Amino acid sequence: MTDRGRPGEKGSSSPRPPAGGGGAKLLLSRLRALMANQAQDPKRLERVVELIANTMVADVCSIYLRSEDESLLLMATQGLRPEAVGRTRMKENEGLVGLVSSTARPLRLTDAFSHPRFSYRPETGEDPFHSFLGVPILRGGRVLGVVVVQNRTERAYDDEEAEALQTVAMVLAELVASAADTLSAGLRQTRPVELRGRAMNEGLASGVVHLYDPVVPPARLFAADPELEERRLNDALEALRNSIDAMLTRAGPVLFGESRDVLETYRLFAHDPSWEARLVEAVRTGLSAEAAVDRVRREHRARLENARDGFLRERLHDLEDLENRLLRQLNGDDGGGRVAPPGAILVASRIGPAELLEYRDAQLAGIALEEAGAGSHAAIVARAMGVPAVGGLTGLVTRAEDGDLMIIDGEGGVVHIRPEAEMMSSFQARVAISEQTQAELSRLRDEPARTTDGVEIDLYINAGLSFDLDHLDAVGAKGVGLFRTEFQFMASETMPGLDEQSQFYKSVIDRAGDRPVTFRTIDLGGDKIAPFMGRREREENPALGWRALRMALDHPFFFRRQLRALIRASRGKTLRLMFPMVATVEEFEAARRLLDSEMEWAVKFGRDLPNRLQVGAMVETPSLAFSIDQLKGKADFLSVGTNDLMQFFFAADRDNARLAGRYDLLSRPAMRLMQRMRQRADEASLPITVCGEAAGRPLEALALIALGYRKLSMQASRIAPVKLLVRSVDMAVLARDVQAVLDGPAPSIRNAMLSVAAGLGLKI
Ligand code: PEP
Ligand code: MG
């Protein structure tokens, strides 16, 4: 852009619109009067363009709206040829209008013709118009259309004019949304959309979309009394800041958690003068307080849609969350009580494990997320809830609308929004086949997981919610190999007390009957945040930070309470527990000492006692993987948490959707590590289980048993397929073939493993 068109621009004969925010204000008040009088007038768009052109002293003003085929159709113009209306159509990737639409950002040009994206449309007669200002008409993160002003002269539109047009665009969005005629043709998305992401939990389901955080449009657009609106905005801002400050300084157990980071970021934004200034500015143009917040939020959502940089995305998410909070504040709504109808598919941009747990009783049919990888804790909660889930679906929340029909394919990592009839019937056929397979698999329930040459493999389930225990019988598992106790904490508003904890553990033990349950002591931190978690310094790398056993050891009071609850709940039975994220033998010993002192306390005061105690260490850090010999005589068993172990082994964040699937347990270094650990555990006479997600994947499970693992713990739905495999192999042959793969030159162990499986006649 040249600076020819700056204020006092060369060759411009156009007078300038009023300055100092007055442009938007004047436009808005005229627009308001127009809308009040002619709300359902079929010619209202013509009047709107005329009004904008006159107020902004533009030679042209045009409105393009999205039509059902997603293209942008010229709906009204002042200044271009009237014959072009209803004829000139731009695709998303066509022309400057298409550019504004696809980037969802305003575009200002002094000379539109020299822009590489300029597309000449002779029917419009736009030859004389050099300068161009286009802004998207946004609603719910979606571009409904584009409003453009043009001038003959090569002039530069300033920030204020762009702002004014953006405010108008917001009003236009609501005008379109409330229209019952052709204007709103492109409003409700009707086209089927297929999005590919990553499977987080297997299974097939269909249901209606339930948006986790729907963008609710403001009830009122215009301020009746601008001063009053400004006061309302200021009060809401004040209340918002106070509530964030209160959350940050809330008394109670001073714990850990990334939530502090998030809250700190909220506080920073909430006190940011430029954010406030934007909101106030919007109110001063004549918008209601809600509409002003919404106006700013739309921009952030649109920027988020286009942001590729992870850090920027995070910040935009934070800002959007904050703006949603502010809107709720203005609506007097505390945000609680969100319920999904039974059988719905929960759709969210991102969701933490604790928020997801709020839906544990909602009978969801599936979960679809824009962010989150297969190894994330949201994925683990989805598995615990037993519903198909797909993550990493870019653009999901703007394409899916509340109430849309959706198919979720947790096998292929795909979702279909508004599927066509043929898609739906082929999906139903797949569901029927899968139900049949399930029925066949369930016949294995009472059969042993024994190889053809008589090697027995013990299969356990991973659990964390009490209803998980119902699966024990359904799938015929030996017991619970990993009970994630932190779920109870994540689902509680306040820290569960001793009684609450011990009752919960007792209910789990009772439901398991005589089958063993291995409790993993609390593993919070990283992305696992409990609502009551308070003060914590910002951590650059929370997964590598102060989490799990590390913080438990730093909070012995809190940790001992959990140990006491576990001891009490196991009265007269075996208590099996293990510690997560042990990095050194000393940490294990320190944790064990706390447990011993709790046992002594219970003995001394004649309290309930388990009749047997088995204490294990989770092997989740490479450092502990190389210390197994040192645990001899100190631990009673080991359990390999491959989810964490692999993230640390490969230095690859398990929650990062972009890294999902990039590093493989079925690779030479990881398999060597797994083999070595199993050998060291045998030498130290320590029983060893694998309880990471890998244990439940067929090919990985085969590799693990070939490497000598005899105990695998997995999500309940994986038991039957793994059992079927185990029952089909000859261990001696499998172990020999897998060793040959490991020792051989094969570049891809995964492919070589597939050949091994095929050679054994297995269907993977
Ligand atoms: C693991 O890390 O493999 C594990 C089982 O623990 P979580 O997934 O709960 O971190
Ligand atoms: Mg772990």
Coordinates of C-alpha atoms in Angstrom, one line a residue, residues 159-616:
D159 CA -8.6 2.5 11.6
E160 CA -11.7 4.4 12.6
E161 CA -13.4 3.7 9.3
A162 CA -12.5 0.1 9.4
E163 CA -13.8 -0.1 13.0
A164 CA -17.0 1.6 12.1
L165 CA -17.6 -0.8 9.2
Q166 CA -16.9 -3.8 11.5
T167 CA -19.5 -2.6 14.0
V168 CA -22.0 -2.2 11.1
A169 CA -21.0 -5.7 10.0
M170 CA -22.0 -7.1 13.4
V171 CA -25.4 -5.4 13.2
L172 CA -25.7 -6.8 9.7
A173 CA -24.9 -10.3 11.0
E174 CA -27.8 -10.1 13.4
L175 CA -30.1 -8.6 10.8
V176 CA -29.3 -11.6 8.5
A177 CA -29.7 -14.0 11.4
S178 CA -33.1 -12.7 12.3
A179 CA -34.3 -12.6 8.7
A180 CA -36.9 -15.2 7.8
D181 CA -36.4 -14.9 4.1
T182 CA -33.7 -15.5 1.5
L183 CA -31.2 -13.3 3.3
S184 CA -30.6 -16.0 5.8
A185 CA -30.2 -18.8 3.2
G186 CA -26.5 -19.3 4.0
L187 CA -26.9 -18.8 7.7
R188 CA -27.8 -22.3 8.8
Q189 CA -25.1 -24.6 7.4
T190 CA -26.7 -27.3 5.4
R191 CA -23.9 -28.9 3.5
P192 CA -22.4 -32.1 4.8
V193 CA -18.8 -31.7 6.1
E194 CA -16.2 -34.3 6.8
L195 CA -13.4 -33.5 9.1
R196 CA -10.4 -35.7 9.8
G197 CA -8.6 -35.7 13.1
R198 CA -7.3 -38.4 15.4
A199 CA -9.1 -41.1 17.1
M200 CA -9.1 -40.6 20.9
N201 CA -11.5 -43.4 21.6
E202 CA -12.8 -46.1 19.3
G203 CA -16.4 -46.8 18.5
L204 CA -19.0 -45.5 16.1
A205 CA -21.9 -43.3 17.1
S206 CA -24.3 -40.8 15.7
G207 CA -26.2 -38.1 17.5
V208 CA -27.1 -34.4 17.6
V209 CA -24.4 -31.9 18.2
H210 CA -24.3 -30.3 21.6
L211 CA -21.9 -27.3 21.6
Y212 CA -19.9 -27.1 24.8
D213 CA -19.6 -23.4 24.7
P214 CA -22.1 -22.1 22.2
V215 CA -21.7 -18.5 21.1
V216 CA -24.9 -16.9 22.3
P217 CA -25.7 -13.7 20.3
P218 CA -26.5 -10.7 22.4
A219 CA -30.2 -10.3 23.2
R220 CA -30.1 -6.6 22.5
L221 CA -27.9 -4.9 20.0
F222 CA -28.4 -1.2 20.7
A223 CA -28.2 0.8 23.8
A224 CA -31.3 2.6 24.9
D225 CA -29.2 4.7 27.2
P226 CA -25.4 4.7 26.3
E227 CA -24.3 6.0 29.7
L228 CA -26.2 3.3 31.4
E229 CA -24.7 0.7 29.1
E230 CA -21.2 2.0 29.9
R231 CA -22.0 1.7 33.6
R232 CA -23.3 -1.9 33.1
L233 CA -20.1 -2.8 31.2
N234 CA -17.9 -1.3 33.9
D235 CA -19.8 -3.1 36.6
A236 CA -19.5 -6.4 34.8
L237 CA -15.8 -5.8 34.2
E238 CA -15.3 -5.0 37.9
A239 CA -17.2 -8.1 39.0
L240 CA -15.2 -10.2 36.5
R241 CA -11.9 -8.9 37.9
N242 CA -13.1 -9.5 41.4
S243 CA -14.1 -13.0 40.7
I244 CA -10.8 -13.8 39.1
D245 CA -8.9 -12.2 42.0
A246 CA -11.1 -14.2 44.4
M247 CA -10.3 -17.4 42.6
L248 CA -6.6 -16.7 42.8
T249 CA -6.6 -15.9 46.4
R250 CA -9.2 -18.3 47.5
A251 CA -8.4 -19.8 50.9
G252 CA -8.3 -23.5 51.4
P253 CA -5.8 -26.1 50.5
V254 CA -3.0 -24.5 48.7
L255 CA -2.3 -26.9 45.9
F256 CA -0.9 -27.0 42.5
G257 CA -2.3 -26.8 39.1
E258 CA -2.0 -25.1 35.8
S259 CA -5.3 -23.4 36.5
R260 CA -3.3 -20.8 38.3
D261 CA -1.5 -20.0 35.1
V262 CA -4.8 -19.7 33.3
L263 CA -6.2 -17.5 36.0
E264 CA -3.1 -15.3 36.0
T265 CA -3.5 -14.9 32.2
Y266 CA -7.2 -14.1 32.7
R267 CA -6.2 -11.5 35.3
L268 CA -3.7 -10.0 33.0
F269 CA -6.2 -9.7 30.2
A270 CA -9.0 -8.6 32.5
H271 CA -6.8 -5.7 33.7
D272 CA -5.5 -4.9 30.3
P273 CA -6.4 -1.3 29.5
S274 CA -6.4 -1.9 25.7
W275 CA -9.0 -4.6 26.0
E276 CA -11.1 -2.4 28.2
A277 CA -10.7 0.5 25.8
R278 CA -11.9 -1.6 23.0
L279 CA -15.0 -2.6 24.9
V280 CA -15.7 0.9 26.1
E281 CA -15.2 2.2 22.6
A282 CA -17.7 -0.3 21.3
V283 CA -20.3 0.8 23.9
R284 CA -19.8 4.4 23.1
T285 CA -20.7 3.8 19.5
G286 CA -24.2 3.0 20.8
L287 CA -24.1 -0.8 21.2
S288 CA -25.5 -2.5 24.3
A289 CA -22.9 -3.7 26.7
E290 CA -23.5 -7.4 25.6
A291 CA -23.2 -6.4 21.9
A292 CA -20.0 -4.5 22.7
V293 CA -18.4 -7.6 24.3
D294 CA -19.8 -9.7 21.5
R295 CA -18.3 -7.4 18.9
V296 CA -14.8 -7.8 20.3
R297 CA -15.3 -11.5 20.9
R298 CA -16.2 -12.0 17.2
E299 CA -12.9 -10.6 16.2
H300 CA -11.0 -12.8 18.5
R301 CA -12.9 -15.9 17.4
A302 CA -12.2 -15.1 13.7
R303 CA -8.5 -14.6 14.4
L304 CA -8.5 -17.8 16.3
E305 CA -9.9 -19.6 13.3
N306 CA -6.9 -18.5 11.3
A307 CA -4.1 -18.5 13.8
R308 CA -1.6 -21.2 13.3
D309 CA 0.8 -20.3 16.0
G310 CA 0.2 -22.4 19.1
F311 CA 1.0 -19.6 21.6
L312 CA -1.2 -17.1 19.8
R313 CA -4.0 -19.6 19.7
E314 CA -3.7 -20.2 23.4
R315 CA -3.9 -16.5 24.2
L316 CA -6.9 -16.0 21.8
H317 CA -8.6 -19.0 23.5
D318 CA -8.0 -17.3 26.9
L319 CA -9.4 -14.0 25.6
E320 CA -12.4 -15.7 24.2
D321 CA -13.0 -17.6 27.5
L322 CA -12.7 -14.3 29.3
E323 CA -15.2 -12.6 27.0
N324 CA -17.6 -15.5 27.5
R325 CA -17.3 -15.0 31.2
L326 CA -18.0 -11.3 30.8
L327 CA -21.1 -12.0 28.7
R328 CA -22.3 -14.4 31.3
Q329 CA -21.7 -11.8 33.9
L330 CA -23.8 -9.4 32.0
N331 CA -26.5 -11.9 31.5
G332 CA -26.5 -12.8 35.2
D333 CA -25.7 -16.4 34.3
D334 CA -23.1 -18.3 36.4
G335 CA -22.4 -20.7 33.5
G336 CA -23.3 -23.7 35.6
G337 CA -25.9 -26.3 34.9
R338 CA -24.9 -27.0 31.3
V339 CA -26.6 -30.2 30.3
A340 CA -26.4 -32.1 27.1
P341 CA -29.5 -34.1 26.0
P342 CA -29.0 -37.8 26.2
G343 CA -27.4 -39.3 23.1
A344 CA -25.8 -36.0 22.1
I345 CA -22.3 -35.6 20.7
L346 CA -20.4 -33.1 22.7
V347 CA -18.5 -30.7 20.5
A348 CA -15.9 -28.3 21.9
S349 CA -12.9 -26.4 20.7
R350 CA -11.0 -27.8 23.7
I351 CA -12.0 -29.1 27.0
G352 CA -10.1 -30.1 30.1
P353 CA -10.5 -33.5 31.7
A354 CA -12.3 -32.0 34.7
E355 CA -14.9 -30.2 32.5
L356 CA -15.4 -33.3 30.5
L357 CA -16.0 -35.3 33.8
E358 CA -18.9 -32.9 34.4
Y359 CA -20.7 -34.8 31.7
R360 CA -20.1 -38.2 33.2
D361 CA -23.8 -38.8 33.8
A362 CA -25.0 -37.1 30.6
Q363 CA -25.1 -40.3 28.5
L364 CA -23.2 -38.7 25.7
A365 CA -23.0 -40.6 22.4
G366 CA -19.6 -39.2 21.6
I367 CA -17.1 -36.4 22.0
A368 CA -15.5 -34.4 19.2
L369 CA -12.8 -31.8 19.9
E370 CA -10.9 -29.3 17.8
E371 CA -7.8 -29.6 20.0
A372 CA -6.4 -32.5 22.0
G373 CA -4.4 -35.6 20.9
A374 CA -5.0 -39.2 21.4
G375 CA -2.7 -39.3 24.5
S376 CA -4.3 -36.4 26.2
H377 CA -6.1 -36.7 29.5
A378 CA -9.3 -35.5 27.9
A379 CA -8.9 -38.6 25.7
I380 CA -8.4 -40.8 28.8
V381 CA -11.5 -39.4 30.4
A382 CA -13.4 -40.1 27.1
R383 CA -12.2 -43.6 27.3
A384 CA -13.3 -43.9 30.9
M385 CA -16.7 -42.6 29.9
G386 CA -16.7 -45.3 27.2
V387 CA -17.8 -43.1 24.3
P388 CA -16.3 -42.7 20.9
A389 CA -14.1 -39.6 20.7
V390 CA -12.1 -37.8 18.0
G391 CA -9.7 -34.9 18.5
G392 CA -7.6 -32.6 16.4
L393 CA -10.6 -31.6 14.2
T394 CA -9.6 -28.2 12.8
G395 CA -12.5 -25.8 12.2
L396 CA -15.0 -28.1 14.0
V397 CA -16.8 -25.6 16.1
T398 CA -17.6 -23.2 13.3
R399 CA -18.8 -25.9 11.1
A400 CA -21.0 -27.8 13.5
E401 CA -24.1 -26.2 14.9
D402 CA -26.2 -27.1 17.9
G403 CA -28.7 -29.7 16.8
D404 CA -26.9 -30.8 13.7
L405 CA -26.7 -34.5 13.0
M406 CA -23.2 -35.9 13.3
I407 CA -21.5 -39.2 12.8
I408 CA -18.4 -39.8 14.9
D409 CA -16.1 -42.5 13.8
G410 CA -13.7 -43.3 16.6
E411 CA -11.9 -45.9 14.5
G412 CA -10.9 -43.7 11.5
G413 CA -10.7 -40.5 13.5
V414 CA -13.3 -38.8 11.3
V415 CA -16.5 -36.9 11.9
H416 CA -19.3 -36.3 9.4
I417 CA -21.4 -33.2 10.1
R418 CA -24.9 -33.2 8.5
P419 CA -24.2 -36.5 6.7
E420 CA -26.1 -37.3 3.5
A421 CA -28.5 -40.2 3.5
E422 CA -26.1 -42.6 1.8
M423 CA -23.4 -41.8 4.3
M424 CA -25.9 -42.4 7.1
S425 CA -27.0 -45.8 5.7
S426 CA -23.4 -47.0 5.1
F427 CA -22.7 -45.9 8.7
Q428 CA -25.6 -47.9 10.0
A429 CA -24.4 -50.9 8.2
R430 CA -21.0 -50.5 9.9
V431 CA -22.7 -50.2 13.2
A432 CA -24.5 -53.4 12.6
I433 CA -21.3 -55.2 11.8
S434 CA -19.5 -53.8 14.7
E435 CA -22.4 -54.9 17.0
Q436 CA -22.2 -58.3 15.6
T437 CA -18.4 -58.4 16.2
Q438 CA -19.0 -57.2 19.8
A439 CA -21.5 -59.9 20.4
E440 CA -19.0 -62.5 19.1
L441 CA -16.3 -61.0 21.2
S442 CA -18.4 -61.0 24.3
R443 CA -18.6 -64.8 24.1
L444 CA -15.0 -64.8 25.0
R445 CA -15.8 -63.3 28.4
D446 CA -15.4 -66.5 30.4
E447 CA -12.5 -67.9 28.3
P448 CA -9.0 -67.6 29.6
A449 CA -6.5 -65.3 27.8
R450 CA -4.2 -68.2 27.1
T451 CA -2.0 -68.7 24.0
T452 CA -2.2 -71.9 22.0
D453 CA 0.9 -73.2 23.7
G454 CA -0.5 -72.5 27.1
V455 CA 0.9 -69.2 28.2
E456 CA -1.5 -67.3 30.4
I457 CA -1.8 -63.5 30.1
D458 CA -3.6 -61.6 32.8
L459 CA -5.8 -58.9 31.5
Y460 CA -7.0 -56.1 33.7
I461 CA -9.0 -52.9 33.1
N462 CA -8.1 -49.3 33.7
A463 CA -10.7 -47.4 35.6
G464 CA -11.3 -44.1 37.4
L465 CA -15.0 -43.7 37.7
S466 CA -17.0 -46.0 39.9
F467 CA -19.2 -47.2 37.0
D468 CA -16.1 -48.5 35.3
L469 CA -16.2 -51.3 37.7
D470 CA -19.4 -52.7 36.0
H471 CA -17.2 -53.6 33.1
L472 CA -15.2 -56.1 35.1
D473 CA -17.9 -58.7 34.8
A474 CA -19.0 -57.6 31.3
V475 CA -15.5 -58.3 29.8
G476 CA -14.3 -60.9 32.2
A477 CA -11.2 -59.1 33.4
K478 CA -8.9 -60.3 36.2
G479 CA -9.2 -57.0 38.1
V480 CA -8.4 -53.4 37.9
G481 CA -4.8 -52.8 36.9
L482 CA -4.9 -49.1 37.2
F483 CA -7.4 -47.1 39.2
R484 CA -6.8 -43.4 38.5
T485 CA -7.8 -41.9 41.9
E486 CA -7.4 -38.3 40.7
F487 CA -10.7 -38.4 38.7
Q488 CA -12.6 -38.1 42.0
F489 CA -10.6 -34.9 42.7
M490 CA -11.0 -33.5 39.3
A491 CA -14.8 -34.0 39.5
S492 CA -15.1 -32.3 42.9
E493 CA -15.6 -28.6 43.5
T494 CA -14.0 -28.9 46.8
M495 CA -11.2 -31.1 48.0
P496 CA -12.7 -34.5 48.9
G497 CA -12.4 -35.2 52.7
L498 CA -11.1 -38.3 54.3
D499 CA -14.6 -39.9 54.7
E500 CA -15.5 -39.1 51.2
Q501 CA -12.3 -40.6 49.8
S502 CA -12.5 -43.7 51.8
Q503 CA -16.1 -44.3 51.0
F504 CA -15.4 -43.9 47.4
Y505 CA -12.4 -46.4 47.5
K506 CA -14.5 -48.8 49.5
S507 CA -17.3 -48.7 47.0
V508 CA -14.7 -49.5 44.3
I509 CA -13.3 -52.4 46.3
D510 CA -16.7 -53.7 47.0
R511 CA -17.8 -53.6 43.4
A512 CA -14.6 -55.4 42.4
G513 CA -15.5 -58.3 44.8
D514 CA -12.6 -60.7 45.1
R515 CA -10.7 -59.2 42.1
P516 CA -7.7 -57.1 42.9
V517 CA -7.8 -53.3 42.4
T518 CA -4.5 -51.4 42.0
F519 CA -5.1 -47.8 43.2
R520 CA -2.7 -45.3 41.8
T521 CA -2.3 -42.4 44.2
I522 CA -3.3 -39.0 43.1
D523 CA -1.7 -37.9 39.8
L524 CA -2.7 -34.2 39.4
G525 CA -0.7 -31.5 37.6
G526 CA 0.1 -31.3 33.9
D527 CA -3.3 -30.9 32.3
K528 CA -5.1 -32.7 35.2
I529 CA -6.5 -29.9 37.2
A530 CA -9.0 -30.1 40.1
P531 CA -11.4 -27.2 40.4
F532 CA -10.2 -26.4 43.9
M533 CA -6.5 -26.2 43.0
G534 CA -5.1 -22.9 44.0
R535 CA -1.9 -21.1 44.1
R536 CA 1.0 -22.1 42.0
E537 CA 3.8 -20.5 40.2
R538 CA 3.7 -20.5 36.4
E539 CA 5.4 -23.5 35.0
E540 CA 6.9 -23.5 31.5
N541 CA 6.5 -27.3 31.1
P542 CA 3.8 -28.6 33.4
A543 CA 4.1 -32.2 32.2
L544 CA 7.7 -32.0 33.4
G545 CA 6.9 -30.0 36.3
W546 CA 5.5 -30.2 39.8
R547 CA 3.0 -33.0 39.4
A548 CA 1.9 -36.3 40.7
L549 CA 4.2 -37.8 43.4
R550 CA 6.4 -34.7 43.4
M551 CA 3.7 -32.5 44.7
A552 CA 2.2 -35.3 46.9
L553 CA 5.6 -35.5 48.7
D554 CA 5.6 -31.8 49.1
H555 CA 2.2 -31.9 50.6
P556 CA 2.4 -34.8 53.1
F557 CA -0.7 -33.7 54.9
F558 CA -2.8 -34.0 51.9
F559 CA -1.0 -37.1 50.6
R560 CA -1.3 -38.9 54.0
R561 CA -5.0 -38.2 54.0
Q562 CA -5.3 -40.2 50.8
L563 CA -3.2 -43.0 52.1
R564 CA -5.3 -43.1 55.3
A565 CA -8.4 -43.2 53.2
L566 CA -7.1 -46.1 51.2
I567 CA -6.0 -48.0 54.3
R568 CA -9.4 -47.5 55.9
A569 CA -11.2 -48.6 52.8
S570 CA -9.3 -51.8 52.5
R571 CA -10.2 -53.2 55.9
G572 CA -9.6 -57.0 56.0
K573 CA -8.5 -57.1 52.3
T574 CA -5.4 -56.6 50.3
L575 CA -4.5 -53.0 49.6
R576 CA -2.6 -52.6 46.4
L577 CA -1.4 -49.1 45.6
M578 CA 1.2 -47.6 43.4
F579 CA 2.8 -44.2 43.1
P580 CA 2.8 -42.2 39.8
M581 CA 5.6 -40.4 38.1
V582 CA 8.4 -41.8 40.3
A583 CA 11.7 -40.4 39.0
T584 CA 14.1 -41.7 41.6
V585 CA 14.3 -44.6 44.1
E586 CA 14.5 -42.1 46.9
E587 CA 11.1 -40.7 46.0
F588 CA 9.6 -44.1 46.1
E589 CA 11.2 -44.7 49.5
A590 CA 9.9 -41.4 50.8
A591 CA 6.4 -42.2 49.6
R592 CA 6.6 -45.7 51.2
R593 CA 7.8 -44.2 54.5
L594 CA 4.6 -42.0 54.6
L595 CA 2.5 -45.1 53.9
D596 CA 4.3 -47.0 56.6
S597 CA 3.7 -44.3 59.1
E598 CA 0.1 -44.2 58.2
M599 CA -0.1 -47.9 58.8
E600 CA 1.6 -47.5 62.1
W601 CA -0.8 -44.8 63.1
A602 CA -3.8 -47.1 62.2
V603 CA -2.3 -49.9 64.3
K604 CA -1.5 -47.7 67.2
F605 CA -5.1 -46.3 67.3
G606 CA -6.7 -49.6 66.6
R607 CA -8.1 -48.4 63.2
D608 CA -9.3 -50.5 60.3
L609 CA -6.4 -52.2 58.6
P610 CA -5.9 -54.1 55.3
N611 CA -4.7 -57.6 55.9
R612 CA -2.1 -57.3 53.2
L613 CA -0.2 -54.4 51.6
Q614 CA 1.3 -54.4 48.2
V615 CA 3.1 -51.3 47.0
G616 CA 4.2 -50.6 43.5

